[in-house]
Coordinates of C-alpha atoms in Angstrom, one line a residue:
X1 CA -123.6 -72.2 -76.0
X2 CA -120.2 -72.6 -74.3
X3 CA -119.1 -70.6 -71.2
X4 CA -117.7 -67.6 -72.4
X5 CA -113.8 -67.6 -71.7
X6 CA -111.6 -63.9 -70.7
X7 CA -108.3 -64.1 -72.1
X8 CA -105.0 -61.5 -70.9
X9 CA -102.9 -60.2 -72.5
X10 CA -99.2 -59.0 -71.0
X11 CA -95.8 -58.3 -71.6
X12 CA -94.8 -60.2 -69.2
X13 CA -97.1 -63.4 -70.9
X14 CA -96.2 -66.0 -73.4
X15 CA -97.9 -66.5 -76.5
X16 CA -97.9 -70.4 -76.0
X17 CA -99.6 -70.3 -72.6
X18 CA -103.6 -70.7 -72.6
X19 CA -104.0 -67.2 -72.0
X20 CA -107.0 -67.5 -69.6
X21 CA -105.5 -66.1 -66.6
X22 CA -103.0 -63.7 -65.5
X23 CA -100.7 -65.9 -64.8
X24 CA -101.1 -67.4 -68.5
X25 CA -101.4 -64.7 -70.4
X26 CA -100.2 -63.8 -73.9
X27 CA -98.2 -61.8 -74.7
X28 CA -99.2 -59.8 -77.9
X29 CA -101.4 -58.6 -80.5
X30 CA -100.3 -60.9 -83.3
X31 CA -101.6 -64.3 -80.8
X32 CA -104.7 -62.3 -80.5
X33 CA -105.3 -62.4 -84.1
X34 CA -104.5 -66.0 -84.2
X35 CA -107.3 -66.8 -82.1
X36 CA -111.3 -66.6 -83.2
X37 CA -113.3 -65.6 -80.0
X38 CA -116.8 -67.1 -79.0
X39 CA -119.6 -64.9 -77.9
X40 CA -119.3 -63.3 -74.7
X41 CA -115.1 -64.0 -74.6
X42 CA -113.5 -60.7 -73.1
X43 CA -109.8 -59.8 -74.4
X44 CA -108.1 -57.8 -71.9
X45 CA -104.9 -56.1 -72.2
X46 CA -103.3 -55.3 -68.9
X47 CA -103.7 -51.2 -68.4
X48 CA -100.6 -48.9 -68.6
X49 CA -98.8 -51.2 -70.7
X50 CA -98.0 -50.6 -74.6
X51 CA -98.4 -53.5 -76.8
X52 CA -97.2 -52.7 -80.4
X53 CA -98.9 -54.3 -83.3
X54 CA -102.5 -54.7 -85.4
X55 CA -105.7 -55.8 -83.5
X56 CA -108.2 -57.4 -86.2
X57 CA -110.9 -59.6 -86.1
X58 CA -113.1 -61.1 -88.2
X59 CA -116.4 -62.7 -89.0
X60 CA -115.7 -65.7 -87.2
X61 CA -115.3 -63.5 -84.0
X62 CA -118.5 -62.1 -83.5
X63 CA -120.4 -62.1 -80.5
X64 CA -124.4 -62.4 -80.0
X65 CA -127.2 -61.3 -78.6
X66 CA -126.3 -59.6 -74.9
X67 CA -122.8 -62.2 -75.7
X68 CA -120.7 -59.3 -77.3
X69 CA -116.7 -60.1 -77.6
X70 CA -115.5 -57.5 -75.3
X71 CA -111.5 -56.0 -75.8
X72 CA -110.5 -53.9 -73.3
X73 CA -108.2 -53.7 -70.3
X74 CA -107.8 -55.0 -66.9
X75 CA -106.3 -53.5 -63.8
X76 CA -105.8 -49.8 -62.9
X77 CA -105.9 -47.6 -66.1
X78 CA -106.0 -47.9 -70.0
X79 CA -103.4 -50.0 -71.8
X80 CA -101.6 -48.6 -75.1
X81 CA -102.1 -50.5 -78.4
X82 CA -98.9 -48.7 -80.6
X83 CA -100.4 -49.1 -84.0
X84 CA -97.0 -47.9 -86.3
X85 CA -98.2 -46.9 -89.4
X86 CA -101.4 -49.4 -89.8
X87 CA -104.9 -49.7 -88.8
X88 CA -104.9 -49.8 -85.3
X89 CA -108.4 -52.1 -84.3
X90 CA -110.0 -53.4 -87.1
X91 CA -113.4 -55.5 -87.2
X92 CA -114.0 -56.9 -90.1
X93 CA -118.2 -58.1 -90.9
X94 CA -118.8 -58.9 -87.4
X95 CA -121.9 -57.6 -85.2
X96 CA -121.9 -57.4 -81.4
X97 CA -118.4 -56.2 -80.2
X98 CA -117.2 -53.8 -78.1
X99 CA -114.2 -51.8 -77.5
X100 CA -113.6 -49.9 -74.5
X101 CA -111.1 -48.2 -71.8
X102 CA -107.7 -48.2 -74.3
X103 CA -105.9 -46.1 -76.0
X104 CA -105.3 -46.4 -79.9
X105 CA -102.6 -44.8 -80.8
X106 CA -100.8 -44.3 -84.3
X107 CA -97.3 -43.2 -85.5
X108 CA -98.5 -40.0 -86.1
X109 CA -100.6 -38.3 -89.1
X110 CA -97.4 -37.9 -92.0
X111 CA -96.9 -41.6 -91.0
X112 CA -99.6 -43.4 -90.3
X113 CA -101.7 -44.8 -93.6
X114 CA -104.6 -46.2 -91.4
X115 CA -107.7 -45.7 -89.1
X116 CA -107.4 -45.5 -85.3
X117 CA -110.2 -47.9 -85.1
X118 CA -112.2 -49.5 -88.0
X119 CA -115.5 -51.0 -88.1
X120 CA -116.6 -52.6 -91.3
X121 CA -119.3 -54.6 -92.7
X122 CA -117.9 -56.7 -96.2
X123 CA -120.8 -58.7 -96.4
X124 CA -122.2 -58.5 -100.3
X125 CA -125.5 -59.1 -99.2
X126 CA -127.6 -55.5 -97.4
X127 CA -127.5 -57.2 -94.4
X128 CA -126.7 -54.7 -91.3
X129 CA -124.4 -56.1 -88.2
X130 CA -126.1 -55.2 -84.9
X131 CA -124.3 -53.9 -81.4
X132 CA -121.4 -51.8 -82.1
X133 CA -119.9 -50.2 -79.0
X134 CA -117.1 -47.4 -78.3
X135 CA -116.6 -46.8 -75.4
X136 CA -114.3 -44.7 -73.2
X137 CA -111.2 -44.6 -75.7
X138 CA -108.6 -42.2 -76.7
X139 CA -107.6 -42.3 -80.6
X140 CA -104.8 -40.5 -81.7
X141 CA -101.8 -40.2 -84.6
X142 CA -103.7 -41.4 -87.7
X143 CA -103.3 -40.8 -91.0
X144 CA -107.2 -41.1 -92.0
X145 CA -110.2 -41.2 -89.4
X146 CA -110.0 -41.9 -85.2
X147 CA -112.8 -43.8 -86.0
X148 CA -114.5 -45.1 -89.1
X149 CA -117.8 -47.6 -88.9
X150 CA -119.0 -48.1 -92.5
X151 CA -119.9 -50.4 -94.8
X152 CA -119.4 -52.4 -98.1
X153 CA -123.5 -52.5 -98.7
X154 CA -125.3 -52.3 -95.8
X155 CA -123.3 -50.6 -92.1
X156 CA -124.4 -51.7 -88.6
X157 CA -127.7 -51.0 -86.5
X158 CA -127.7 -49.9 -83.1
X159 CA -123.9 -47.9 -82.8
X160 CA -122.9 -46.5 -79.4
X161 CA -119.7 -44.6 -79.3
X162 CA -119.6 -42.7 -76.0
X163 CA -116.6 -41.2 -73.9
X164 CA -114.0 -41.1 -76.4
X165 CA -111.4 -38.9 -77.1
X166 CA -110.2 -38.4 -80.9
X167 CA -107.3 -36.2 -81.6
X168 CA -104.6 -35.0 -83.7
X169 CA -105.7 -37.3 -86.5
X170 CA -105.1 -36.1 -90.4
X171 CA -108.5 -36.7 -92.0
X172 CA -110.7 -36.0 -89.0
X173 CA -111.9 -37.1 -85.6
X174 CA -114.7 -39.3 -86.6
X175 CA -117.1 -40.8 -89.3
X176 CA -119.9 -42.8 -88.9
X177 CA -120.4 -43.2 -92.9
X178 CA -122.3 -45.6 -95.9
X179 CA -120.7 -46.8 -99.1
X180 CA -123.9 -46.6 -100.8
X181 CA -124.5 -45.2 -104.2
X182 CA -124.9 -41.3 -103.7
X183 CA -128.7 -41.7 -104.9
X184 CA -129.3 -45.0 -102.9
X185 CA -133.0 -44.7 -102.0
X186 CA -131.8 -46.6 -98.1
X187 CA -129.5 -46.0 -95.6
X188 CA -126.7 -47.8 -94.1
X189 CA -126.9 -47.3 -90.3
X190 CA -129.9 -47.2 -87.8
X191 CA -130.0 -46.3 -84.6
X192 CA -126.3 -44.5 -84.2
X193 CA -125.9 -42.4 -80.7
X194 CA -122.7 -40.6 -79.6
X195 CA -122.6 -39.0 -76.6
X196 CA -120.0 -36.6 -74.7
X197 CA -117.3 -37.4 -77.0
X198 CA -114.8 -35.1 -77.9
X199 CA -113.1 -34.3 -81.4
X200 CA -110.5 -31.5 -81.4
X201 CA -107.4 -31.0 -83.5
X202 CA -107.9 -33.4 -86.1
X203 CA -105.9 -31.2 -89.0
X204 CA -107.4 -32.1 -92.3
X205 CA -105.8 -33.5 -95.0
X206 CA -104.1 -30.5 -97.3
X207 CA -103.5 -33.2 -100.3
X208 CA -107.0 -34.7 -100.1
X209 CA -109.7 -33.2 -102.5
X210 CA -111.9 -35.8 -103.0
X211 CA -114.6 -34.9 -100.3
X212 CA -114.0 -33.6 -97.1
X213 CA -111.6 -33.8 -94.7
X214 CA -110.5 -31.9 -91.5
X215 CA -113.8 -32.6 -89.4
X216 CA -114.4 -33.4 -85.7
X217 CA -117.5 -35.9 -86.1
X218 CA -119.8 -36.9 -89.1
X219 CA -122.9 -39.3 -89.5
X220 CA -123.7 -39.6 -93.0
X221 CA -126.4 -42.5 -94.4
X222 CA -127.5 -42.8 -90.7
X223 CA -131.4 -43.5 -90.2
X224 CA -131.9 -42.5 -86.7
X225 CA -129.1 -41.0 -85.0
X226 CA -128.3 -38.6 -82.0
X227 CA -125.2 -36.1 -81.3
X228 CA -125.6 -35.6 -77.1
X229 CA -123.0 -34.4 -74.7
X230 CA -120.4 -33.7 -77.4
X231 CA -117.4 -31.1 -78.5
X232 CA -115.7 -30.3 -81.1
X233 CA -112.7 -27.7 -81.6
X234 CA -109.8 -26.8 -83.3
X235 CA -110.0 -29.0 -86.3
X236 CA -109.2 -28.3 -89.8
X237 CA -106.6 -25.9 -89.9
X238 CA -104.8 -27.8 -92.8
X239 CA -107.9 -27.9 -94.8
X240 CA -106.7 -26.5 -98.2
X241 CA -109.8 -27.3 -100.2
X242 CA -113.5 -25.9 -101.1
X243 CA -114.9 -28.6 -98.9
X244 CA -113.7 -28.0 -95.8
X245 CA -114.4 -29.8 -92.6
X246 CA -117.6 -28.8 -89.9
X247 CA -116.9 -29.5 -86.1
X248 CA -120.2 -31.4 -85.6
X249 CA -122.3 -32.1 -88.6
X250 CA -124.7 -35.1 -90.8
X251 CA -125.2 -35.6 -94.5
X252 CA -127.9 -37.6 -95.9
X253 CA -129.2 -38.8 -92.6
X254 CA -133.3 -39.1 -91.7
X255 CA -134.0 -38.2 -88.2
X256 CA -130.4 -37.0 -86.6
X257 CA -130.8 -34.6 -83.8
X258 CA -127.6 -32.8 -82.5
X259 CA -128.5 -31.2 -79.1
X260 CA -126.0 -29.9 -76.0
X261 CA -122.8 -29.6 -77.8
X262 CA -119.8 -27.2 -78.2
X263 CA -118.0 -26.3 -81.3
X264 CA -115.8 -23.6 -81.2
X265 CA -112.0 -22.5 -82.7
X266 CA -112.4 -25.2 -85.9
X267 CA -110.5 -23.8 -88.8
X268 CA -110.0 -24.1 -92.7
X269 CA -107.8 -22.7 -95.4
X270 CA -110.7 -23.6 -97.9
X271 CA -114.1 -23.8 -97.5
X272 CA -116.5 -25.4 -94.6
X273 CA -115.2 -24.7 -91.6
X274 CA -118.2 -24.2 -89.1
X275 CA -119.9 -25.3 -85.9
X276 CA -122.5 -27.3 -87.0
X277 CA -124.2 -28.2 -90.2
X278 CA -127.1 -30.4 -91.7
X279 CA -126.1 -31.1 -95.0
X280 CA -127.1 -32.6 -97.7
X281 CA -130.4 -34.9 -98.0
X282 CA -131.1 -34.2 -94.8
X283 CA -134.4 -35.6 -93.4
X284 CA -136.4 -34.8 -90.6
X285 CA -132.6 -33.6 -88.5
X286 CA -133.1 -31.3 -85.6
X287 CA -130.4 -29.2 -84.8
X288 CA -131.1 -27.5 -81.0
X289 CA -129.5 -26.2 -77.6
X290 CA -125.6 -26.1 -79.3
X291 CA -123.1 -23.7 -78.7
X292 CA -120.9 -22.1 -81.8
X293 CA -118.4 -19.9 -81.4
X294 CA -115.0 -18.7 -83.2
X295 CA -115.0 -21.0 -86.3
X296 CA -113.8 -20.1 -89.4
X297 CA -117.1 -20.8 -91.2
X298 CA -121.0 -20.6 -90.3
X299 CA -122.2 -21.3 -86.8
X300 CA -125.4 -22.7 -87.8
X301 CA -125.4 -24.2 -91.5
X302 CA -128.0 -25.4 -93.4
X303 CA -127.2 -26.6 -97.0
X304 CA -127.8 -29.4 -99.7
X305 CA -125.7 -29.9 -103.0
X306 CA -126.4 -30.6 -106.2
X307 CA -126.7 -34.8 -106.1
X308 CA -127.9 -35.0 -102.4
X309 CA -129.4 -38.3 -102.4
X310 CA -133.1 -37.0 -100.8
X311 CA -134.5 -33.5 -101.0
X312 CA -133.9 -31.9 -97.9
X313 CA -137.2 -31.7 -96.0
X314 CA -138.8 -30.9 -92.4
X315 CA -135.5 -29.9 -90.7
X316 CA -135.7 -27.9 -87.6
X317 CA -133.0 -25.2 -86.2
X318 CA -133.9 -24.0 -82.6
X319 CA -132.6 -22.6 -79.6
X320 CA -128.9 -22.6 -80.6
X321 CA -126.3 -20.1 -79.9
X322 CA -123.7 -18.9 -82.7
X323 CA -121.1 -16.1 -81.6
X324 CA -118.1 -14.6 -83.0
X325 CA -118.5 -17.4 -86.2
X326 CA -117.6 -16.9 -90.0
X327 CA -114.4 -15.4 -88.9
X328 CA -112.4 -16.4 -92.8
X329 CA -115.0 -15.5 -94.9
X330 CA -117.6 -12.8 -95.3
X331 CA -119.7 -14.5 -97.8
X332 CA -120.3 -17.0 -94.7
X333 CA -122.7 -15.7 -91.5
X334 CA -123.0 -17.1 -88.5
X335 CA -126.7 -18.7 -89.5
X336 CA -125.9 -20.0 -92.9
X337 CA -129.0 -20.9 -95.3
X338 CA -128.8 -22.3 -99.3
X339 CA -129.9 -25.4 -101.6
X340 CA -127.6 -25.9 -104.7
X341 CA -129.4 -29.1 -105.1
X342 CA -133.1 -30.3 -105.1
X343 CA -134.4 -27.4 -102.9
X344 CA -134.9 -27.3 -98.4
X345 CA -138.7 -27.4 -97.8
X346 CA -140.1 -27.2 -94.7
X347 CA -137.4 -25.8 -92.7
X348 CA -138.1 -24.0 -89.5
X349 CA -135.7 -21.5 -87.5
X350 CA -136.4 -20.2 -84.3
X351 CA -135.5 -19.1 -80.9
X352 CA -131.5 -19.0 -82.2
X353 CA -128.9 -15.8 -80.5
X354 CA -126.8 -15.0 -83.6
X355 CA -124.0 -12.6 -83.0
X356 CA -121.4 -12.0 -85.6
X357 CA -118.0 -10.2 -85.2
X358 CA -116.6 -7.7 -87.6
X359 CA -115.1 -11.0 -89.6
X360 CA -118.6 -11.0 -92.5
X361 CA -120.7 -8.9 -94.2
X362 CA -123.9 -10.4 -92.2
X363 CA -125.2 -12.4 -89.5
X364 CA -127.7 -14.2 -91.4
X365 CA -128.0 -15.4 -94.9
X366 CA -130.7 -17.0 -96.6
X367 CA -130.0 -17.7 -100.6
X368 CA -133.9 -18.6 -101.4
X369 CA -133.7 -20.6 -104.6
X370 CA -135.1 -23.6 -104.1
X371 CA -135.7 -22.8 -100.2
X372 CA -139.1 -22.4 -98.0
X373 CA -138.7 -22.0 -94.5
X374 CA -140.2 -19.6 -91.7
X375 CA -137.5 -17.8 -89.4
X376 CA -139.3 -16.8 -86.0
X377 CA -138.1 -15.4 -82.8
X378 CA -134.8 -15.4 -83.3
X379 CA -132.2 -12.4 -82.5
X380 CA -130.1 -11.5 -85.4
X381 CA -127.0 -9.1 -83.8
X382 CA -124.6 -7.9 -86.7
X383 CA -121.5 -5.9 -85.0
X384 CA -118.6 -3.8 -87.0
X385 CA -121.0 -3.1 -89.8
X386 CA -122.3 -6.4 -90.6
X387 CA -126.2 -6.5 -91.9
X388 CA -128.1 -8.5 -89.5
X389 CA -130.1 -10.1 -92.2
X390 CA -128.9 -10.8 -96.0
X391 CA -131.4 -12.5 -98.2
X392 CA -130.9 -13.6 -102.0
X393 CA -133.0 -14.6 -104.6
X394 CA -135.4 -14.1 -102.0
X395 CA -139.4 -16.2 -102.9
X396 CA -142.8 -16.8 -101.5
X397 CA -141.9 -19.6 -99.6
X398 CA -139.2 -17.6 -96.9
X399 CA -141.6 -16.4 -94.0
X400 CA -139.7 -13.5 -91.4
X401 CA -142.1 -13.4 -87.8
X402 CA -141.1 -11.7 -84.8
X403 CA -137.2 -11.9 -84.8
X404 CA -135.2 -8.6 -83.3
X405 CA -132.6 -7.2 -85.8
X406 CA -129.4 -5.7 -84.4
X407 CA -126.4 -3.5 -86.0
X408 CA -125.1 -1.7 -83.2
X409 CA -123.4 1.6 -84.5
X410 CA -123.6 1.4 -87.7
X411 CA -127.1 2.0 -90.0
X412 CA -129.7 -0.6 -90.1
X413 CA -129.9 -2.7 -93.0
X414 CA -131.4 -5.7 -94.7
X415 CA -130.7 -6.8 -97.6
X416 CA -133.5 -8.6 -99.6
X417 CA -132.8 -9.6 -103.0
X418 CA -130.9 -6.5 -104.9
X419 CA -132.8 -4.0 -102.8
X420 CA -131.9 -2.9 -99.3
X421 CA -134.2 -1.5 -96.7
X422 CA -132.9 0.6 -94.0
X423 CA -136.0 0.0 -91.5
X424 CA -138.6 -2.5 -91.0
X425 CA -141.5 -0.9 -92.1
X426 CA -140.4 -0.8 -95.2
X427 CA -139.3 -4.0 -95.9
X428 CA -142.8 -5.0 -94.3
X429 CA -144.6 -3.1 -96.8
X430 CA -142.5 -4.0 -99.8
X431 CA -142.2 -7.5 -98.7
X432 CA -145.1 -8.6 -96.7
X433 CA -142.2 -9.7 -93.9
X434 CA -142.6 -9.4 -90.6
X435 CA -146.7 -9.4 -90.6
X436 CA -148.8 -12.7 -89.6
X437 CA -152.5 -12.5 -89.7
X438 CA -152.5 -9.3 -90.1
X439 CA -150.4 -8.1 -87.6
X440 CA -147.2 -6.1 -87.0
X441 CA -144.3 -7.9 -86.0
X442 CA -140.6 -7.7 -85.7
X443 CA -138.0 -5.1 -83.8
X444 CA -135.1 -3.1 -84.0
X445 CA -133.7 -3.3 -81.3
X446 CA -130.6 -4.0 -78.8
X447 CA -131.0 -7.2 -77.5
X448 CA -129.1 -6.1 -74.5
X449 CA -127.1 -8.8 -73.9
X450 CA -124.7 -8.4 -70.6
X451 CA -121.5 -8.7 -72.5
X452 CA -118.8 -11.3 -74.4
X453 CA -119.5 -14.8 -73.5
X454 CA -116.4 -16.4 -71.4
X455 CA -114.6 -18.7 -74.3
X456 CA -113.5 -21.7 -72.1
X457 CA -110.8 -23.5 -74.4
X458 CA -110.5 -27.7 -74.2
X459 CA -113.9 -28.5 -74.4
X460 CA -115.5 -27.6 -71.4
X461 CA -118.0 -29.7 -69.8
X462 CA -119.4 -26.8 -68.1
X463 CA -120.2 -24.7 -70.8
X464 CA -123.4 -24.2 -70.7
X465 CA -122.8 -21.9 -67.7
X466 CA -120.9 -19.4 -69.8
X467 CA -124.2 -19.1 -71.8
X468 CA -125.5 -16.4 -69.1
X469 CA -123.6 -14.0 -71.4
X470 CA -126.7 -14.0 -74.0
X471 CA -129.6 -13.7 -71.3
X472 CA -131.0 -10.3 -72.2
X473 CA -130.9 -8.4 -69.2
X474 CA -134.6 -7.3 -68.0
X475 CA -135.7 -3.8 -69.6
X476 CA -134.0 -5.2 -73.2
X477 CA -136.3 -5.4 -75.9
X478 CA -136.9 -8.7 -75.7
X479 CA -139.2 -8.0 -72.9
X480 CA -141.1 -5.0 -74.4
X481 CA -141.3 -6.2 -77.8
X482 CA -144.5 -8.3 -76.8
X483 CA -144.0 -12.3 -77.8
X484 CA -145.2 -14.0 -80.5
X485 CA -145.6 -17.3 -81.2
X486 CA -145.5 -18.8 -85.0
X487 CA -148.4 -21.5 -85.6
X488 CA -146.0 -24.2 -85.5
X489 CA -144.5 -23.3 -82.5
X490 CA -147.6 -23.0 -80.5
X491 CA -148.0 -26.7 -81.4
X492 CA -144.6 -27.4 -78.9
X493 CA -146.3 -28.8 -75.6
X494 CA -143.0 -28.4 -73.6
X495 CA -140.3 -27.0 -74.7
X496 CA -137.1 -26.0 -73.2
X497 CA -134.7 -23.0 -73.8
X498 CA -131.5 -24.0 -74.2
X499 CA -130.3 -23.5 -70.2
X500 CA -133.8 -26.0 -69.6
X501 CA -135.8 -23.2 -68.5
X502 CA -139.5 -24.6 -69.1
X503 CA -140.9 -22.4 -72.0
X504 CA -145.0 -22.1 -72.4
X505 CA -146.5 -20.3 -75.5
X506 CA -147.6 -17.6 -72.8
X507 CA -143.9 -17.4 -71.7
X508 CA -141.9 -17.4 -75.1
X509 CA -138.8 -15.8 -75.6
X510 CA -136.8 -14.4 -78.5
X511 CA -133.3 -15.8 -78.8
X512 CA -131.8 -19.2 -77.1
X513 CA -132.0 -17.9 -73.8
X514 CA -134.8 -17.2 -72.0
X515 CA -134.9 -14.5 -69.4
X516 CA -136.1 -16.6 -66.5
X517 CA -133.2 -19.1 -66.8
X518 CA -130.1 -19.3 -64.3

């Protein structure tokens, strides 16, 4: 192979020199394009500069195994690329690149027609490009995503995006997304991680009805993918349409977990709206130790539609927190629960700290046609009159175990089906809820959480120390009521609350936060 060359870009260059040094460099984007790059070449644009114009490259400029083509900067700082109203980075069917330490930015969102930064396979043939990589950028002022990887047939394997910063773009922050068929039977990314990245006030687009816009970050068609690190607020307030946008959320995906982030303040003038979500033909997804609070829709959402491509199966919800959420609509509830498609089997909720506002009629709804899953020791806190639990079309297949229901002041309630109970036992003899194995289960109860959780705006890295707000405090309920542990939770070897306090099946908590943590 030949010696991999670096190559500089600055406005002080000229776009006839060799552009191998500093003192030959180029000088813009369009001799960039000119130019197809060898495995292991490095483009690097000289930091706190601008450079206007259209990066692309193509299939001819892909790298190789550990050889990616690299484009970043050089010196102190981050240069500008100044996009106008195009595409700002485009690569075009070619595996092992990577982009890092810029900034991307467009003309703005009611100018810009393009994508901050686009990764796309064209190839005809289902063929996935390897080694994508993201990495420390900012992407702002675009008319459609910060960041787009998709695909023609088949996407990319092994996707990193980590650091980045997408903002004040009109369609949303960013999507990691398939072109397949809705009902293809395979997906078009494996292996997708992104980690403490940060979404917030991408706007949604109010003339865009086709499917959603106005979200922070989306996998969708991804086999194997991870959410880590990550935060999400303040997008979609120009969401005009029924589907809305979700600050961190996947659709159609087999084996996503989203673990340790923050979304909070995301809005909607339409539907959607929420924290987090698994959607659609989810697979195998683990949602678990994520902060919700103050969106417009559901904190914690679970839902499939009508032509999801895979019944939604084995998903697991645990240890999350969801405060102050479904503040637009009170049909929404801060846990959010329903199949309009081929049913959600095998779904287990546990250990989650709901608390909803006076904004909805209840902190947790379950529609059960087409659903079975088992909620267990979780704490379900409805405040200003909202029922802590609301349950339609409710079947054999939705299992209740040892959760604490809260109204504060005003009466108790459940509703189950058309029939409301106003105390447990007699739901539990009506229903058969709240018993295992022939024991009593379930409390009312207050939780006795110490007070409002401290709402740290811009994405806080720390905010996992503002979560000492929902540690019960020591004589609560949650210490008397005895614990239980569901069969399949007794299967967990080590498990963590969502602080990391070390959780046995001798020392199990209700709620996200155990009392021995902090």
């Amino acid at each position: 192979m030949a010696l991999a060359t670096d190559y500089f870009v600055m406005l002080s260059g000229d776009d006839h020199a060799a552009g191998t040094s500093p003192g030959a460099a180029w000088r813009t984007i369009a001799r960039v394009n000119s130019c197809a790059f060898r495995p292991g070449d490095h483009i690097l644009f000289q930091a706190n500069q601008s450079f206007h114009g259209n990066l692309r490259l193509g299939q001819n400029s892909a790298g190789q195994t550990n050889a990616p083509v690299i484009i970043s900067s050089f010196g102190g700082g981050q240069a500008k690329l100044l996009a106008g109203r195009e595409t700002g980075i485009t690569i075009e069917s070619a595996g092992w690149v990577t982009i890092s330490n810029l900034t991307v930015l467009g003309e703005g969102t009611t100018n810009n027609l393009g994508y901050g930064i686009l990764f796309d396979n064209r190839l005809d043939d289902f063929r996935r490009l390897e080694h994508v990589r993201i990495e420390n950028v900012e992407v702002s002022g675009f008319g459609i995503f910060g960041i787009l990887i998709s695909g023609k047939q088949a996407g990319f394997d092994n996707v990193r995006v980590v650091d980045c910063d997408l903002h004040d773009n009109l369609r949303g922050g960013m999507e990691i997304a398939g072109r397949l068929p809705w009902d293809s039977p395979v997906y078009a990314h494996t292996n997708v991680e992104v980690t403490r990245c940060r979404a917030h006030h991408n706007s949604g687009d109010p003339h865009y009805d086709k499917n959603h816009s106005g979200s922070g970050m989306v996998l969708y068609e991804v086999d194997g993918g991870l959410f880590e690190g990550c935060s999400a607020w303040a997008n979609g307030e120009l969401c005009q349409h029924g589907n809305g946008g979700v600050g961190i959320w996947s659709c159609a995906c087999r084996g996503v977990v989203i673990q340790h982030c923050e979304s909070f303040g995301n809005r909607t003038r339409g539907g959607d709206g929420g924290g987090f979500d698994l959607d659609g033909g989810s697979i195998d997804c683990v949602l678990q130790y994520n902060y919700s609070h103050d969106n417009d829709g559901p904190g914690l959402m679970v839902y499939t539609y009508a032509y999801a491509a895979h019944a939604d199966k084995g998903c697991i919800v645990r240890f999350n927190v969801s405060d102050n959420d479904s503040r637009r609509s009170r049909s929404y509830a801060g846990l959010w629960v329903r199949s309009d498609g081929n049913g959600i089997t095998g779904l287990k909720v546990y250990n989650n700290t709901v608390r909803m506002g006076p904004w909805s009629n209840q902190t947790a709804y379950v529609d059960g046609n087409g659903v079975g899953a088992e909620f267990r020791n979780n704490i379900l806190i409805g405040c200003g009159g909202a029922a802590p639990l609301v349950v339609e079309h409710p079947n054999g297949k939705l299992q209740f175990v040892n959760n604490l229901y809260w109204a504060g002041d005003a009466p108790f309630k459940i509703q189950w089906g058309d029939q409301a109970y106003m105390d447990l036992a007699g739901w539990r003899q009506a229903t058969g809820q709240e018993t295992l194995a022939g024991k009593i289960f379930g409390v009312i109860a207050d939780p006795q959480l110490p007070g409002e959780s401290i709402k740290t705006p811009q994405g806080n890295a720390d905010w996992r120390q503002r979560l000492a707000a929902y540690k019960p405090l020591r004589e609560s309920a949650v210490l008397s009521q005895g614990i239980a542990v569901g069969s399949e939770i007794s299967k967990v070897e080590d498990c963590s609350d969502i602080l990391g306090g070390v959780l046995t099946v001798k020392r199990w908590p209700l709620g996200a936060v155990g009392v021995g943590s902090m």
